[in-house]
Tab-separated table of C-alpha atoms in Angstrom:
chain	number	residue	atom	x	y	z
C	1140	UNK	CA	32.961	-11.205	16.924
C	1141	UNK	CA	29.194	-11.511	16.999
C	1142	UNK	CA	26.929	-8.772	17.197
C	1143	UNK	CA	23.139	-9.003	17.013
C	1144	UNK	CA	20.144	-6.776	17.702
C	1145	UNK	CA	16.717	-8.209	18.509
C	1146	UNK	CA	13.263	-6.203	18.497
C	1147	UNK	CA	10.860	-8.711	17.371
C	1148	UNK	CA	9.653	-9.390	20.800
C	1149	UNK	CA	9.144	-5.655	21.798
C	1150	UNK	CA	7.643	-4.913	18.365
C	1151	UNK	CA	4.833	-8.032	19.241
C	1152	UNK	CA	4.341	-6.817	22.689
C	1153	UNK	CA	3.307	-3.302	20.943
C	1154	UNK	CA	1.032	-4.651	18.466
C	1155	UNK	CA	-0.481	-6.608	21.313
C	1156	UNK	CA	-0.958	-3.341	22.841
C	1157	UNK	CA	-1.932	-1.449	20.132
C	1158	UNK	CA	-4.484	-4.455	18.896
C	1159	UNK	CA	-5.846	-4.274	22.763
C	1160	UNK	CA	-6.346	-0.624	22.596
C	1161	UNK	CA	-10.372	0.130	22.391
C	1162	UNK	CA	-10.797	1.564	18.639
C	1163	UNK	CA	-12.434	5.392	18.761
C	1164	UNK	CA	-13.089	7.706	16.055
C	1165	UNK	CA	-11.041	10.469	15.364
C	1166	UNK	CA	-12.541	13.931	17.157
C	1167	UNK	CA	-13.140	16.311	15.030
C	1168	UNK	CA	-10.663	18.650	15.547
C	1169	UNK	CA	-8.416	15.742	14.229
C	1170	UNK	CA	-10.861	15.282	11.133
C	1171	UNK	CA	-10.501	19.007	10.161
C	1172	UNK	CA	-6.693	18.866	10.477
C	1173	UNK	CA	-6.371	15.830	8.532
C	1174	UNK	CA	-8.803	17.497	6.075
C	1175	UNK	CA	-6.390	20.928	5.971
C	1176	UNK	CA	-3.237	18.819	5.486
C	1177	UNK	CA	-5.241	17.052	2.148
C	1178	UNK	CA	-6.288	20.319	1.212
C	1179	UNK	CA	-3.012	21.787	1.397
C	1180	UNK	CA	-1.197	18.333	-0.801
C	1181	UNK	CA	-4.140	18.419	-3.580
C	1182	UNK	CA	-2.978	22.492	-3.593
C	1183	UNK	CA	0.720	21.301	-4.090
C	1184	UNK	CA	-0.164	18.783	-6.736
C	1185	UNK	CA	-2.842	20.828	-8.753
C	1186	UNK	CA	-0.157	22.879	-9.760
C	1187	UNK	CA	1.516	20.394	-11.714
C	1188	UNK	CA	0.737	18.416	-14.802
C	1189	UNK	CA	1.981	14.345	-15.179
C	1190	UNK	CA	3.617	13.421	-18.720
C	1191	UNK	CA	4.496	10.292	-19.999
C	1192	UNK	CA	8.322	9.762	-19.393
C	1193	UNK	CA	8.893	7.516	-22.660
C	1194	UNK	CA	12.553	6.791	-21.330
C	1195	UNK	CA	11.631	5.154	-17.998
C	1196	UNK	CA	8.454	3.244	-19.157
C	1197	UNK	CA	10.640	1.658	-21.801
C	1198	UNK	CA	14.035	1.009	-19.101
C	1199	UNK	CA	10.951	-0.523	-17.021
C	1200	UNK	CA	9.443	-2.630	-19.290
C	1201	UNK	CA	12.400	-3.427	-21.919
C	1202	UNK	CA	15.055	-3.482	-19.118
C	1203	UNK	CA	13.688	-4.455	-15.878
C	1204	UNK	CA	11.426	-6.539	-16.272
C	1205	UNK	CA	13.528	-8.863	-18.768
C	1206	UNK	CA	16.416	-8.736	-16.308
C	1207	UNK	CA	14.206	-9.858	-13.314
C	1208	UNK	CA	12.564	-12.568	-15.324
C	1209	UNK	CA	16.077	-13.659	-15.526
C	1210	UNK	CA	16.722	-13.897	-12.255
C	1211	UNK	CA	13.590	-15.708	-11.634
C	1212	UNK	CA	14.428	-18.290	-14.438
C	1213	UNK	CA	17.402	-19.125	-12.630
C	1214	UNK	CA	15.817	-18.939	-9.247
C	1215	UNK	CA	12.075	-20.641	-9.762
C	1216	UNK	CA	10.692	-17.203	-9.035
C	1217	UNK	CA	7.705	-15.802	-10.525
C	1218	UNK	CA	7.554	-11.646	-12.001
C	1219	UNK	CA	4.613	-9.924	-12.775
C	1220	UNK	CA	4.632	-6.415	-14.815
C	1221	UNK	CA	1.557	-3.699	-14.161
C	1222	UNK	CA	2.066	-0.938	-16.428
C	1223	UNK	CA	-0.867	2.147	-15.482
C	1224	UNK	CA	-1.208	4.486	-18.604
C	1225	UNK	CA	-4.303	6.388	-16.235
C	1226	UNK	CA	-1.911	6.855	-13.687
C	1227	UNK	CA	1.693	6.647	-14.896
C	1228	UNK	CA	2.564	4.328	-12.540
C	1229	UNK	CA	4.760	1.122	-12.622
C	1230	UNK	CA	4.640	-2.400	-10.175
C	1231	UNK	CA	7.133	-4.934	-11.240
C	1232	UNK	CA	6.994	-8.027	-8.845
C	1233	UNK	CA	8.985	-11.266	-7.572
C	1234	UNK	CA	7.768	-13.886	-5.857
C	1235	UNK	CA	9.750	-16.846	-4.953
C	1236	UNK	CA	11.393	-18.738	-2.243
C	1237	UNK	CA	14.858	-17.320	-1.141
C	1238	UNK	CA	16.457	-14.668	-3.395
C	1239	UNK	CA	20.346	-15.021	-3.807
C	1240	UNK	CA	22.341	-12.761	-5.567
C	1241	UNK	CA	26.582	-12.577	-5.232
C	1242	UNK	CA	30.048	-13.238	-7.087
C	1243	UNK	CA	28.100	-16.637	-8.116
C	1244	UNK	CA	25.969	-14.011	-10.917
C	1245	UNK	CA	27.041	-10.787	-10.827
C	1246	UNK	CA	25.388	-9.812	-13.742
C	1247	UNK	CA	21.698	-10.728	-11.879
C	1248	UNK	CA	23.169	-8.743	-8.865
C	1249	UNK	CA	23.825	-5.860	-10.939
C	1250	UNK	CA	20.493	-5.688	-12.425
C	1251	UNK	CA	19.032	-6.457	-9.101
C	1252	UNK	CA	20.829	-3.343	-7.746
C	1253	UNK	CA	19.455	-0.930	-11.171
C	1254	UNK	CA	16.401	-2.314	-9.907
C	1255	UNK	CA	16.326	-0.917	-6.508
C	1256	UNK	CA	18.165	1.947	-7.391
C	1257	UNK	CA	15.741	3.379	-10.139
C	1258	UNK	CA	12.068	2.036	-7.948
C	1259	UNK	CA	10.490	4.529	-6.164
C	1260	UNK	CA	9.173	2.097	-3.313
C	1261	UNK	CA	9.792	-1.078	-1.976
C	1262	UNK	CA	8.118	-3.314	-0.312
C	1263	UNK	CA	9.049	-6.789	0.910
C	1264	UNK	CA	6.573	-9.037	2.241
C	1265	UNK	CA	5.612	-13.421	2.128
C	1266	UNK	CA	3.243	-14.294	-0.253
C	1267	UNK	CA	1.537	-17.900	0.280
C	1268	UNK	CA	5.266	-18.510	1.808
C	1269	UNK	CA	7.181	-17.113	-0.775
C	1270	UNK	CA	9.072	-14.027	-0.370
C	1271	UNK	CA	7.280	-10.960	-2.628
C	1272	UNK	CA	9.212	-8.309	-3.743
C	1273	UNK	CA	7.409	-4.896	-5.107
C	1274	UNK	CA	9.076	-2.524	-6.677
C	1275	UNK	CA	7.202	1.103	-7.566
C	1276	UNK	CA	8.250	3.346	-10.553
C	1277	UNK	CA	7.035	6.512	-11.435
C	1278	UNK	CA	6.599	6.682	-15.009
C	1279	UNK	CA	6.412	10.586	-15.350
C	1280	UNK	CA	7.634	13.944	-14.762
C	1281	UNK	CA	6.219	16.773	-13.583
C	1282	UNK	CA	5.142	19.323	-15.716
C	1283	UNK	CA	4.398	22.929	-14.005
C	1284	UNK	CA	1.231	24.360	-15.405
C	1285	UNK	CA	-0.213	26.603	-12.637
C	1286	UNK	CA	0.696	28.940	-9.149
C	1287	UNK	CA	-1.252	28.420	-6.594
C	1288	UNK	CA	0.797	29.907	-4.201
C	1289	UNK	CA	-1.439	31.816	-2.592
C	1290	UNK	CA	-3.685	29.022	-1.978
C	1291	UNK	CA	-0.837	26.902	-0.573
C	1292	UNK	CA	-0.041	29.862	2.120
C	1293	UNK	CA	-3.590	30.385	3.158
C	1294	UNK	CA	-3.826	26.843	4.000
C	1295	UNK	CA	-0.212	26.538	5.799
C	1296	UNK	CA	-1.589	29.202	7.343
C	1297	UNK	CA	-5.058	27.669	8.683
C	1298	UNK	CA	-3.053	25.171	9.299
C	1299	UNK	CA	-0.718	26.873	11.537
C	1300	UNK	CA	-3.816	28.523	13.193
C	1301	UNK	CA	-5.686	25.079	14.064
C	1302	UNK	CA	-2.297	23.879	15.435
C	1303	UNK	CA	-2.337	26.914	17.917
C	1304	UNK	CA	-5.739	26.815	19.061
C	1305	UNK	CA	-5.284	22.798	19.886
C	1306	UNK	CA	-2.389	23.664	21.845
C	1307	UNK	CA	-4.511	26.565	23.911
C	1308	UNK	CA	-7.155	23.969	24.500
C	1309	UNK	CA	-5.158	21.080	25.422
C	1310	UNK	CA	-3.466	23.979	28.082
C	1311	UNK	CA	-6.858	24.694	28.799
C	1312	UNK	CA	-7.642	21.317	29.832
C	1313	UNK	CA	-5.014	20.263	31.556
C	1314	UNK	CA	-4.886	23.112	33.907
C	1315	UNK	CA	-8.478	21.302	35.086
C	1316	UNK	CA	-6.890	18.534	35.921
């Protein structure tokens, strides 16, 4: 049996579409609700603190990265290692031609697999026509250090509010038509 989807050609003809489209502004209705829904995340996130998580920036950079060099060794791949201390972020990359892992090294598939497991994010993309892995760790925890619950509802609120009124003027205008 052979099964097989195909959406390449449907996903060009909509980027042809999309590329076609004329570009516009957003209104600014759309600016205000885009500037409530930041609002409301830098709320969520002012309420919490980011410390240094000693046990994943070590698996990252005494774990990870050694066992993806590895890999890259064995497969003429290249790894870079960006470790933030401003940001407690993490970006450990492969580049290379093909990437095969299996029963040939199971121990390269295994880390391989930690690897994806423990990243935040992944992206996968060609890089001067090698294949370009990234892999994004967070390097911190959380830390609670303030409510701002009432903050958070006000704007959920406004939010909910601006949501409503678009919807009565979108009725509004299309009862014109």
């Amino acid at each position: 049996m052979h099964k097989e989807v195909d959406f390449i050609a449907k996903y060009n003809e909509e980027m042809k579409e999309l590329l076609a489209e004329p570009r516009t502004s957003p209104s600014k209705r759309e600016w205000q609700r885009f500037q409530l829904s930041m609002d409301l995340v830098d709320a969520q996130e002012s309420q919490y603190a980011r410390t240094k998580n000693e046990e994943r920036w070590n698996r990252l950079e005494q774990e990870f990265y050694p066992a993806l060099c590895e890999i890259a060794q064995t497969q003429g791949g290249r790894v870079e290692l960006n470790m933030e201390e401003d940001s407690l972020t993490g970006r450990l990359v492969y580049i290379g031609e093909g990437l095969v892992l299996g029963n040939a090294d199971p121990e390269g598939l295994a880390a391989f697999s930690r690897i994806v497991a423990a990243a935040e994010d992944i992206f996968v993309s060609t890089h001067d026509g090698y294949s370009k892995l990234q892999f994004i760790f967070c390097l911190y925890d959380k830390v609670f250090v303030e409510d701002h619950a009432e903050q958070i509802a006000e704007l959920k609120e406004k939010i909910r509010l601006h949501r409503m009124e678009t919807m009565r003027l979108y009725r509004i205008f299309s009862e014109e038509d």
